[in-house]
Coordinates of C-alpha atoms in Angstrom, one line a residue:
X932 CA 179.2 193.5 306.1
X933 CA 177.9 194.7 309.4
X934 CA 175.8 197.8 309.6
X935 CA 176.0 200.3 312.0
X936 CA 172.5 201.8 313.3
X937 CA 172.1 204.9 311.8
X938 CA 171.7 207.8 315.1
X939 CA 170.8 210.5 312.7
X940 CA 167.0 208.8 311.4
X941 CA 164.1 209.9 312.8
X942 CA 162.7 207.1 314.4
X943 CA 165.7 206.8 315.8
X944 CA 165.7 210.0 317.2
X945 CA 162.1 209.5 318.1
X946 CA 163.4 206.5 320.5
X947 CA 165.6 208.3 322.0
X948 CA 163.5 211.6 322.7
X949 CA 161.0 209.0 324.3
X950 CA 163.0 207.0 326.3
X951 CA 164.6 210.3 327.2
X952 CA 161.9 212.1 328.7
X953 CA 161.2 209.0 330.8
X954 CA 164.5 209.1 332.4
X955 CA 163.8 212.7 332.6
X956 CA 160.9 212.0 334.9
X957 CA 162.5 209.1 336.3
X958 CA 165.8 211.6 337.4
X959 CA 163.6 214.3 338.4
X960 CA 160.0 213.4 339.8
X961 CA 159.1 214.1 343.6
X962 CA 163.4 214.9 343.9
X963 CA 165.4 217.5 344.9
X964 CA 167.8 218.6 342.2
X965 CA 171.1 216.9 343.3
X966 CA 173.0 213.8 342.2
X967 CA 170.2 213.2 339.3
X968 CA 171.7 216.4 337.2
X969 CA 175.0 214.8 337.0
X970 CA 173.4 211.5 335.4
X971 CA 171.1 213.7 333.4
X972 CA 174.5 216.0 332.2
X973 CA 176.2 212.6 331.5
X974 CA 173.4 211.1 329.6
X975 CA 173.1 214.3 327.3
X976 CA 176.9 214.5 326.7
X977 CA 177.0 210.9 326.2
X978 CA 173.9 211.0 323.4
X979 CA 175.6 214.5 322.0
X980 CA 179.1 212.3 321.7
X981 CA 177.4 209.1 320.0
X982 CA 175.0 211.7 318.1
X983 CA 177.9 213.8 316.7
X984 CA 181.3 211.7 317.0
X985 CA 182.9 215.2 315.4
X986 CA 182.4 216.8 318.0
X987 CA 184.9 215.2 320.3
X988 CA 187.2 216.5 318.2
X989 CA 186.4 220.6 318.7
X990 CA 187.9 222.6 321.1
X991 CA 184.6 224.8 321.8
X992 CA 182.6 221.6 322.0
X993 CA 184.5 220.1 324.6
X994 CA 184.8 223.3 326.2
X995 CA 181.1 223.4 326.7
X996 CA 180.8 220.2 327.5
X997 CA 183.3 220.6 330.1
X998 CA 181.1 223.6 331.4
X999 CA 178.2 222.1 331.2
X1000 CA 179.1 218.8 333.6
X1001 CA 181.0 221.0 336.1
X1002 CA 177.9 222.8 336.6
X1003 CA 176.3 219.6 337.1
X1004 CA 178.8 218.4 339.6
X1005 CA 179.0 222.1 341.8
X1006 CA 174.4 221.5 341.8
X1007 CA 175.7 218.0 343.4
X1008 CA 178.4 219.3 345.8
X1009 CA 177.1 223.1 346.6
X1010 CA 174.0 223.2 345.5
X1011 CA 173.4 226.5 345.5
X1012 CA 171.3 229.1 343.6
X1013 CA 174.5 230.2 341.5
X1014 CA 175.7 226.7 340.8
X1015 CA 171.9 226.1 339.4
X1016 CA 171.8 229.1 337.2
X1017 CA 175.1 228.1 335.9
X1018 CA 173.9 224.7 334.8
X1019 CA 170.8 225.7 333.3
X1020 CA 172.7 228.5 331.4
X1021 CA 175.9 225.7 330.6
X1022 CA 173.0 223.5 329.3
X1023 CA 171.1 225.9 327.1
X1024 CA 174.7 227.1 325.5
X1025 CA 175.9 223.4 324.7
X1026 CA 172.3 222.1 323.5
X1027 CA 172.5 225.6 321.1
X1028 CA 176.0 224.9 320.2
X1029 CA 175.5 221.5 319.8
X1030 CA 173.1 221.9 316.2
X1031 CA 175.0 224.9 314.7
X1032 CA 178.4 224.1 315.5
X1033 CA 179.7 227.4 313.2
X1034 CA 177.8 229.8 315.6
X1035 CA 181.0 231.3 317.3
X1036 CA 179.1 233.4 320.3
X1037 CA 178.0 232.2 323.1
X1038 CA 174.7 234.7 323.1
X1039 CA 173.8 233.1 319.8
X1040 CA 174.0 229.3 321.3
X1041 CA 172.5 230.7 324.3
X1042 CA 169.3 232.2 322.1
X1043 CA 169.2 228.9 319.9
X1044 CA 169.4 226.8 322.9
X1045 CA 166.0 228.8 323.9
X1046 CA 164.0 228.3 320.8
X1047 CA 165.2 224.5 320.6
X1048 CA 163.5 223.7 323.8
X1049 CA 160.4 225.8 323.3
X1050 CA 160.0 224.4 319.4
X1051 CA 161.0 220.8 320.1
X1052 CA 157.8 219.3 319.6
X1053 CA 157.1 221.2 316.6
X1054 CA 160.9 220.5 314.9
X1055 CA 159.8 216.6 315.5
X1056 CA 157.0 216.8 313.9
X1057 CA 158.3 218.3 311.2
X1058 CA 161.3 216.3 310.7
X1059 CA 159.3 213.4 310.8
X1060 CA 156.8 214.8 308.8
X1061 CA 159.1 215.8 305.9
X1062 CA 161.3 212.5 306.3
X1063 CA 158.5 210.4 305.7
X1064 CA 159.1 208.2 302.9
X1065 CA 158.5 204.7 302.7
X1066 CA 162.3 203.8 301.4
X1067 CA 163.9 205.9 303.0
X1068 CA 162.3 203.9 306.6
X1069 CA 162.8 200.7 304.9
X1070 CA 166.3 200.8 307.1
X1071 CA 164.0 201.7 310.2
X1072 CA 161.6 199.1 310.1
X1073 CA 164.4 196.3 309.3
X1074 CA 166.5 197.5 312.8
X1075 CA 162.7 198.3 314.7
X1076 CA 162.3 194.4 315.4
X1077 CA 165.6 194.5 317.6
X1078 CA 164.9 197.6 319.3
X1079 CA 161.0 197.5 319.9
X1080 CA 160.1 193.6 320.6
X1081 CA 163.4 193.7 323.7
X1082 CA 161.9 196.9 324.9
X1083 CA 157.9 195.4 324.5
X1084 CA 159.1 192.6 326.1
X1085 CA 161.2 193.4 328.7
X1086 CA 158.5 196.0 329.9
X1087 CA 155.8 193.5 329.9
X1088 CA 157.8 191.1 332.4
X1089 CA 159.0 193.6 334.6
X1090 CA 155.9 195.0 334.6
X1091 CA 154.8 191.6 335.7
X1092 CA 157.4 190.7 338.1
X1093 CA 156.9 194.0 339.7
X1094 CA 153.4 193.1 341.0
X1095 CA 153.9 189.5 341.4
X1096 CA 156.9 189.8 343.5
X1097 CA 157.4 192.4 346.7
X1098 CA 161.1 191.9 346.4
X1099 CA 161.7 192.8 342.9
X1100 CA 159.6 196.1 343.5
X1101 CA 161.1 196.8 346.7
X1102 CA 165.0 196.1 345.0
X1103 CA 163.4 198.2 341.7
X1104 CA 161.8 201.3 343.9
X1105 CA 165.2 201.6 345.7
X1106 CA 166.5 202.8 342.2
X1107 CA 164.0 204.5 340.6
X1108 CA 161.1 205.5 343.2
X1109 CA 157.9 205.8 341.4
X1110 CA 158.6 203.9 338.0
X1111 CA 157.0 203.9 335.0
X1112 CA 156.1 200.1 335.8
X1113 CA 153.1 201.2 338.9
X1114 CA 151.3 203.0 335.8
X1115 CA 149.5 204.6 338.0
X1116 CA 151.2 208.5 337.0
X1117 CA 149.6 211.4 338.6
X1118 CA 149.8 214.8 337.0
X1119 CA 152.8 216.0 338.4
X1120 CA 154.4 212.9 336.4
X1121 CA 152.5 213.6 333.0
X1122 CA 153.6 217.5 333.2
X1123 CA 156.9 216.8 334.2
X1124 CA 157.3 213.5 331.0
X1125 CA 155.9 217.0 328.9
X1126 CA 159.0 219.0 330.5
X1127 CA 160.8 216.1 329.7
X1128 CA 159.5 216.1 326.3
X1129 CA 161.0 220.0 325.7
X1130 CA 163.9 219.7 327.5
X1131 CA 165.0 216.3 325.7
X1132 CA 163.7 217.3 322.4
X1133 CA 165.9 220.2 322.3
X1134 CA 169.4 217.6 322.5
X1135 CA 167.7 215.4 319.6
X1136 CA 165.7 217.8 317.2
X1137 CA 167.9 220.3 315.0
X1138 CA 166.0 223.7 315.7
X1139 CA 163.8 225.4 312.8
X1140 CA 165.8 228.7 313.8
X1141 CA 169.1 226.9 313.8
X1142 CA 170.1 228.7 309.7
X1143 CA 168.0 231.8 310.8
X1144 CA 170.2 232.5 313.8
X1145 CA 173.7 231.5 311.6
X1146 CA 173.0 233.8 309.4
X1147 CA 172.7 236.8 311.7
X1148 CA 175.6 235.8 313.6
X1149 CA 178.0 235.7 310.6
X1150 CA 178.6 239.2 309.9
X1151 CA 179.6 239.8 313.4
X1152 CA 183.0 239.9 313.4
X1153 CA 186.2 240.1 315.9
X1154 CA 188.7 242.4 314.4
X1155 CA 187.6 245.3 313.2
X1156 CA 187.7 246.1 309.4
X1157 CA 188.1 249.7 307.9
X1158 CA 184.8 250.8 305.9
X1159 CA 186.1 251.6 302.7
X1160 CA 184.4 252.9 299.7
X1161 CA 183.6 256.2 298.4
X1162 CA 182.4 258.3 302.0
X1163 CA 179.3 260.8 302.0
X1164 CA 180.8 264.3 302.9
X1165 CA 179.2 264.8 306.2
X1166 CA 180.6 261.3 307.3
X1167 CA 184.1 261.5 305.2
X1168 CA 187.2 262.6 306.2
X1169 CA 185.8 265.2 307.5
X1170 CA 183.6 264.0 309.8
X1171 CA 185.4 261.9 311.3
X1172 CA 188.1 264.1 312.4
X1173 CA 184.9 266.1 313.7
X1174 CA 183.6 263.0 315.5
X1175 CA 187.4 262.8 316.7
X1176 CA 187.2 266.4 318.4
X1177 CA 184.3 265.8 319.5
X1178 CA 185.4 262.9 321.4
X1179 CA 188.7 264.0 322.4
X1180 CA 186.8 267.0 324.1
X1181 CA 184.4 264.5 325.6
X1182 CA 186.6 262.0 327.0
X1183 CA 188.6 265.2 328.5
X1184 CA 185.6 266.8 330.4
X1185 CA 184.8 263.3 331.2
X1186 CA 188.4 262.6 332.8
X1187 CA 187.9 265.6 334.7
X1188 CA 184.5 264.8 336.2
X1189 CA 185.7 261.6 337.5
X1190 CA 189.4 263.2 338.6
X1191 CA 187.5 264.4 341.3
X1192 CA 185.5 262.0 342.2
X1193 CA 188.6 259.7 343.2
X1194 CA 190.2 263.0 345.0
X1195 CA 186.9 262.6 346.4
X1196 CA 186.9 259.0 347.7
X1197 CA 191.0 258.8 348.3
X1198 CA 190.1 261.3 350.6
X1199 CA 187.2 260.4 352.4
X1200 CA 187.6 256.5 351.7
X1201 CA 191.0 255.8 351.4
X1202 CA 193.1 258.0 353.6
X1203 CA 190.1 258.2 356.6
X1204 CA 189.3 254.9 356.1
X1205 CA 186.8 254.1 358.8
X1206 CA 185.9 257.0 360.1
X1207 CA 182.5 256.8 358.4
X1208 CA 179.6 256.9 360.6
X1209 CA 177.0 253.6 360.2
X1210 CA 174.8 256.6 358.8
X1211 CA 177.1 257.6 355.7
X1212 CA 178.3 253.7 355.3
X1213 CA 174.5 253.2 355.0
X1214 CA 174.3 255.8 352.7
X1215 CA 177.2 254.9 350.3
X1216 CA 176.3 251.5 349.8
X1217 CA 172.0 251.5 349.5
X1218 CA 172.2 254.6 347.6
X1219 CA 175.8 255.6 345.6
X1220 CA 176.9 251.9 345.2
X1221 CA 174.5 251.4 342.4
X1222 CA 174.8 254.6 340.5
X1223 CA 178.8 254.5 340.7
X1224 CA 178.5 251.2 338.9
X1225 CA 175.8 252.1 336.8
X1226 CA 178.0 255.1 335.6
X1227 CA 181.0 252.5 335.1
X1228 CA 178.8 250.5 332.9
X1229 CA 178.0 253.8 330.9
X1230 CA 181.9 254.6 330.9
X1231 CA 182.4 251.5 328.9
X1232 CA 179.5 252.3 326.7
X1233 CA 180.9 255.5 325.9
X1234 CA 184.5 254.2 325.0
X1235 CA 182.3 251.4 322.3
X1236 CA 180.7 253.9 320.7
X1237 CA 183.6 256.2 320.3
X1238 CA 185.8 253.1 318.9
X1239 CA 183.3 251.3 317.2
X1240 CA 184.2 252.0 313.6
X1241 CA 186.7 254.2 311.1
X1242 CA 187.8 256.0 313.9
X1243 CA 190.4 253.7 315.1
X1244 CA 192.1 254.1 311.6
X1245 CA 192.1 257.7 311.5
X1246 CA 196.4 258.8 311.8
X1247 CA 197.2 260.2 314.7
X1248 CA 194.4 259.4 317.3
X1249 CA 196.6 258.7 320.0
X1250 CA 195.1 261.7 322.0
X1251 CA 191.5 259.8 321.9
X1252 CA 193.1 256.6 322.3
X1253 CA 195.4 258.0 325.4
X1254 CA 192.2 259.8 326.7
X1255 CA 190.6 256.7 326.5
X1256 CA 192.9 254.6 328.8
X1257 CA 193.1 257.7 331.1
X1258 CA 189.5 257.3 332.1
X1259 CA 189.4 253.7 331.7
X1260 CA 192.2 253.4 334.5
X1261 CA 189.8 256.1 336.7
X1262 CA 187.1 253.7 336.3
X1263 CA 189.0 251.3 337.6
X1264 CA 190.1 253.1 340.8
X1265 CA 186.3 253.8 341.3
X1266 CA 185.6 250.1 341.3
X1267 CA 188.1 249.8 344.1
X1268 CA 186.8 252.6 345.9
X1269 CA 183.0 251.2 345.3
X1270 CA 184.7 248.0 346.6
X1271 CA 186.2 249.4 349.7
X1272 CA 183.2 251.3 350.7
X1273 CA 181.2 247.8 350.4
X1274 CA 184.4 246.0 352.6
X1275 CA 183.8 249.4 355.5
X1276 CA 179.9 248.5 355.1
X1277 CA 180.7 244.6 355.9
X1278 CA 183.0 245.6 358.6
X1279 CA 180.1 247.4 360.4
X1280 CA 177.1 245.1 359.6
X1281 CA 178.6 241.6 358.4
X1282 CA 177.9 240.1 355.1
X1283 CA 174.7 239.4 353.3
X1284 CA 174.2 238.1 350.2
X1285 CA 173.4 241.6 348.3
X1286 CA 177.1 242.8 349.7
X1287 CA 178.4 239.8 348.4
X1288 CA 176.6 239.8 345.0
X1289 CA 178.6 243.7 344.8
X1290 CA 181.9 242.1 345.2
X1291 CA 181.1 239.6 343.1
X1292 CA 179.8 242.0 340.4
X1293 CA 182.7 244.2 340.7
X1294 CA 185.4 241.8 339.7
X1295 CA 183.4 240.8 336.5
X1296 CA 183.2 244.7 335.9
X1297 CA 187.1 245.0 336.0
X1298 CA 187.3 242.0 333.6
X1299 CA 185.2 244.5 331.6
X1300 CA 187.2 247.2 331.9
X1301 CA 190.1 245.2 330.6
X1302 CA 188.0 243.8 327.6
X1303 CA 187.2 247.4 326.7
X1304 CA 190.8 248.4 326.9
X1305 CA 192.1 245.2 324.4
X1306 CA 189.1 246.5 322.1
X1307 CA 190.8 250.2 322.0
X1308 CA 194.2 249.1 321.8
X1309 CA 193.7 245.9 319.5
X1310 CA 191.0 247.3 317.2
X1311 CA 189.0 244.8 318.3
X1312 CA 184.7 244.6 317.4
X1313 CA 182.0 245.2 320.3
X1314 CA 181.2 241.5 319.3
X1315 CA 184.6 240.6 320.4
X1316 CA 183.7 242.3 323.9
X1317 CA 180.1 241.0 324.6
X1318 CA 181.9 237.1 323.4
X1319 CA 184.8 237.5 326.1
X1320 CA 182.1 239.0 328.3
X1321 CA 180.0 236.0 328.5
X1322 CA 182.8 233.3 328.5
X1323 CA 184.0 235.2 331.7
X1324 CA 180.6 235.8 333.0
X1325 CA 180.0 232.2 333.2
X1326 CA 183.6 231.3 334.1
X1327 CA 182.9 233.9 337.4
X1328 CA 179.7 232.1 337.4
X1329 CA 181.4 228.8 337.7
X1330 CA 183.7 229.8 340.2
X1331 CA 181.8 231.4 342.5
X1332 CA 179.4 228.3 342.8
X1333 CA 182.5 226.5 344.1
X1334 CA 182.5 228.5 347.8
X1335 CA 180.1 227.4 350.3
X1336 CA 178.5 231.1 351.1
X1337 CA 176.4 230.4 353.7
X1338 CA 178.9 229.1 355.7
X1339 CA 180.9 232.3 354.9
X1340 CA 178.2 234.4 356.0
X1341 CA 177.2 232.7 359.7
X1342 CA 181.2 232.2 360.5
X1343 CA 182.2 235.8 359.9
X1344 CA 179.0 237.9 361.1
X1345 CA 179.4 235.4 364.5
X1346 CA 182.8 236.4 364.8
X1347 CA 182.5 239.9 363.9
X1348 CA 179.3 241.1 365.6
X1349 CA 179.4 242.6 369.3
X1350 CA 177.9 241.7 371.9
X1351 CA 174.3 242.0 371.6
X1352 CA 174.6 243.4 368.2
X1353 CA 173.8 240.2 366.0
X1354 CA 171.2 239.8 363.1
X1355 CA 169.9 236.4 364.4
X1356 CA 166.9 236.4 362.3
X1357 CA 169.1 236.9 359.2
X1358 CA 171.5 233.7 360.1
X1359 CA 168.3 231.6 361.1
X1360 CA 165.8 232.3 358.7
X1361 CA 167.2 234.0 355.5
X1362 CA 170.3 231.9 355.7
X1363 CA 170.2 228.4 354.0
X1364 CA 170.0 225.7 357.2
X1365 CA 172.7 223.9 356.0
X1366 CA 175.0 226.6 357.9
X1367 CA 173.5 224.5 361.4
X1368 CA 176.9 222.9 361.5
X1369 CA 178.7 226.3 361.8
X1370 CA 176.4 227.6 363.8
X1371 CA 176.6 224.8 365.8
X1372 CA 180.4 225.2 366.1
X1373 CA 180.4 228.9 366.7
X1374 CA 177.1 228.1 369.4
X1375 CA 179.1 229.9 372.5
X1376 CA 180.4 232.8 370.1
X1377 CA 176.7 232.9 368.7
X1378 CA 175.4 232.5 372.6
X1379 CA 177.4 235.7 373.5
X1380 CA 176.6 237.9 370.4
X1381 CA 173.0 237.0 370.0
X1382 CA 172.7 237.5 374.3
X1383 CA 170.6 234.6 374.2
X1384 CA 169.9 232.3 377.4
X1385 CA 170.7 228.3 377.0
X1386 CA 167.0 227.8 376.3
X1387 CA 166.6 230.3 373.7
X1388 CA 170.0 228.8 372.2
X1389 CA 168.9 225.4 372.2
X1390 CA 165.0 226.6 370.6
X1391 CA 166.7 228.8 367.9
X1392 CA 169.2 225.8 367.0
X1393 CA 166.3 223.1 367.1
X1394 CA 164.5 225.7 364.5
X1395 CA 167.0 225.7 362.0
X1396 CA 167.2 221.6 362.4
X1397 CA 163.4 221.6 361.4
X1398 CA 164.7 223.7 358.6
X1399 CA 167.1 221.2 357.4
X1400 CA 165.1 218.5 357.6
X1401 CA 162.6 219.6 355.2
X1402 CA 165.1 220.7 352.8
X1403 CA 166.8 216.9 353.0
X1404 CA 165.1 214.6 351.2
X1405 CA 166.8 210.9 351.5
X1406 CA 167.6 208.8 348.0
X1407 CA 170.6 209.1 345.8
X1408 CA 168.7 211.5 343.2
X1409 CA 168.2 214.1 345.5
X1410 CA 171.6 213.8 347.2
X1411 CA 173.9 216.6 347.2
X1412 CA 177.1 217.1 349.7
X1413 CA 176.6 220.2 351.4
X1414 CA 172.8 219.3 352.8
X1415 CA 173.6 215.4 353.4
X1416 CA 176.7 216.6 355.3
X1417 CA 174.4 219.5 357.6
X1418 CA 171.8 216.8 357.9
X1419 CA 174.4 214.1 359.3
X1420 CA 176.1 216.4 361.9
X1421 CA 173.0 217.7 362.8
X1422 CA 173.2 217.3 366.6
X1423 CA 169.3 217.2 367.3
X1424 CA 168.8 214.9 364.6
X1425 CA 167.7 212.1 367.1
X1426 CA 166.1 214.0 369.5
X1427 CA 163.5 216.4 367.7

């Protein structure tokens, strides 16, 4: 009868977390991060799928998995800070997920996924310290003679053929620039084979926090369950219709506060829109921009301690409850008033990546909003917000690493700017290089707002180029789209 090798022994596992981290260094040494994270996403689905075949069959699994290679692909097409943070966020969720399958929020995978890759060195050695016993590696030691003397072998004559023969290094280095076959690693290679070692350890090795961290999750809860039992008078029946005046009187004087407020800003943003002086725009967005949303953020705050327990059962609530959609409604009027202020601010001095990161954080707050609303009306938990909260942070996070910013930014603040009047040192030295293409498409628009000369055009243009070209680095590890497509239209490619 034919036996299958078994994925779940240790030295199995101790194979594969070896020859792991050397593709880990192999993907990632002297590279740009690029084309090498989609292999390296692949390669860790691919062992999680052969590892756990169940897990093809879970909806959250595939989910993540999903998530995690579309992160991979956006570092490949955008390559961008966002689409980075979502794929080493995406990557810490599914390795976190992928050893405590029950764990049901995504900030409990997220926190497992940390302590696997910190502790993977120290789960190995205990998993192979506590494993070891001489039948139960009988198994091992029959399959090692397979696995071991192919491997010893075929590294030996490579090895071999790599010195011997200029071609077969040449044809090798064109795949995998500075092999493990030179031998001759530097340090950056040993620390980044220990990186490896971490990152690779944390797919393979169950975490020693892995039962810890399911059993704090598992009274968490997403419908909310009335607290029954016999009540201590100052928090019976009592009290809770106390607590219920109290917020009802709250959420009123609260209502009120920010009544005015929006009279405020439909008046003086809405209805004169654009009569604002640079001055007061200036002064809206650097210095009431933030507090606005920090207030919105202690709106919703409010609302989940008010609803976080008996007091959604308590008959006849729908005053609080009402109260409670009044002022979540306000809240949302002030996000589109924090919103439009940001737009007049944009109008005046063009985007940046600040007055982006405000629209961008504003849309995830009215997803908030709306979150905090289906936990009043549904009697939902505040585990049940923060879980939607992070699926749609990372959804937002996902889809916002899909637009090419930087080309945003230099197309519109060319366009919009008046003569004279445009940030040039923002668009050539903040901006990422790869926006040369645009700039080189807009050059007469840029000529014109800048009031630059041909020369100082051409040095300005040629600047940026030097730019590029460091950030490009040639081979298919560090490719990505957006800088290999800059690089190639780069018109003073040839003649720097």
């Amino acid at each position: 009868m034919k036996k299958n090798i078994n994925l779940q022994h240790p030295l199995t596992k101790l194979a594969l977390w070896m020859t792991g981290a050397l593709i880990y260094v192999q993907l990632f040494y002297d590279a740009y991060l690029g084309l090498n994270v989609v292999v390296f996403a692949l390669t860790a689905i691919g062992t999680a799928a052969l590892s756990y075949p169940e897990l093809r069959h879970q909806s959250a699994s595939r989910w993540l998995a999903g998530a995690l290679l579309s992160s991979a692909v956006l570092v490949a097409w955008r390559n961008s800070d966002l689409s980075i943070i979502a794929f080493f966020l995406s990557f810490l969720i599914f390795t976190g997920h992928l050893h405590q399958r029950p764990l049901r929020f995504l900030w409990f995978a997220g926190m497992l996924g940390i302590t696997k890759l910190l502790g993977s060195p120290i789960a190995a050695l205990y998993q192979l310290i506590r494993s070891w016993q001489p039948l139960a590696w009988k198994p091992a030691f029959r399959w090692a003679p397979f696995a071991v003397l192919p491997a010893g072998l075929g590294l030996a004559f490579g090895t071999i053929y790599y010195h011997a023969n200029p071609q077969f290094a040449a044809f090798w280095q064109r795949f995998w620039p500075g092999s493990w076959l030179q031998f001759n690693w530097d340090v950056g290679q040993i620390l980044l084979f220990m990186m490896g070692c971490f990152v690779v350890g944390g797919l393979v090795w169950p975490s020693l926090w892995g039962d810890f961290l399911k059993d704090w999750e598992a009274p968490f809860r997403s419908v909310l369950k009335r607290k029954r039992g016999t009540p201590k008078p100052e928090v019976g029946t009592l009290g809770l219709k106390r607590e219920y005046q109290t917020g009802v009187f709250s959420l009123a004087v609260l209502n009120g506060l920010l009544f005015v407020a929006n009279l405020a800003d439909l008046r003086f943003v809405w209805i004169n829109y654009g009569q604002a002086t640079p001055q007061e725009l200036s002064q809206y967005v650097h210095e009431g921009t933030y507090l606005l949303i920090l207030s919105i953020l202690m709106a919703m705050g409010v609302l989940l301690w008010f609803f976080r327990g008996n007091l959604n059962f308590l008959p006849d609530n729908e005053r609080l409850r009402w109260l409670a959609h009044l002022w979540l409604a306000q809240n949302a009027m002030l996000v589109l008033s924090v919103g439009l202020r940001n737009w007049q601010y944009v109008a005046n001095f063009g985007l940046a990546y600040k007055r982006l990161g405000v629209f961008g954080f504003l849309i995830a707050t009215l997803g908030g909003l709306w979150l905090v609303y289906l936990k009043t009306r549904e009697q939902r938990t505040i585990s049940f917000v923060l879980q939607k909260s992070a699926q749609l942070a990372l959804v937002l996070l996902l889809l916002y690493s899909t637009v090419n910013w930087d080309r945003m930014i230099t197309r519109y603040n060319i366009r919009q700017a008046s003569p004279g009047q445009l940030d040039t040192d923002f668009l050539t030295r903040e901006v990422s290089p790869v926006n040369l293409p645009t700039l080189w498409e807009e050059r007469h628009r840029l000529q014109i707002a800048a009031g630059w000369t041909d020369e100082q055009l051409e040095r300005k243009l040629k600047s940026v180029s030097r730019q590029l070209s460091r950030q490009y680095q040639p081979g298919w590890r560090s490719w990505n789209y957006t800088t290999s497509r800059a690089y190639h239209s780069d018109p003073f490619r040839e003649v720097r």
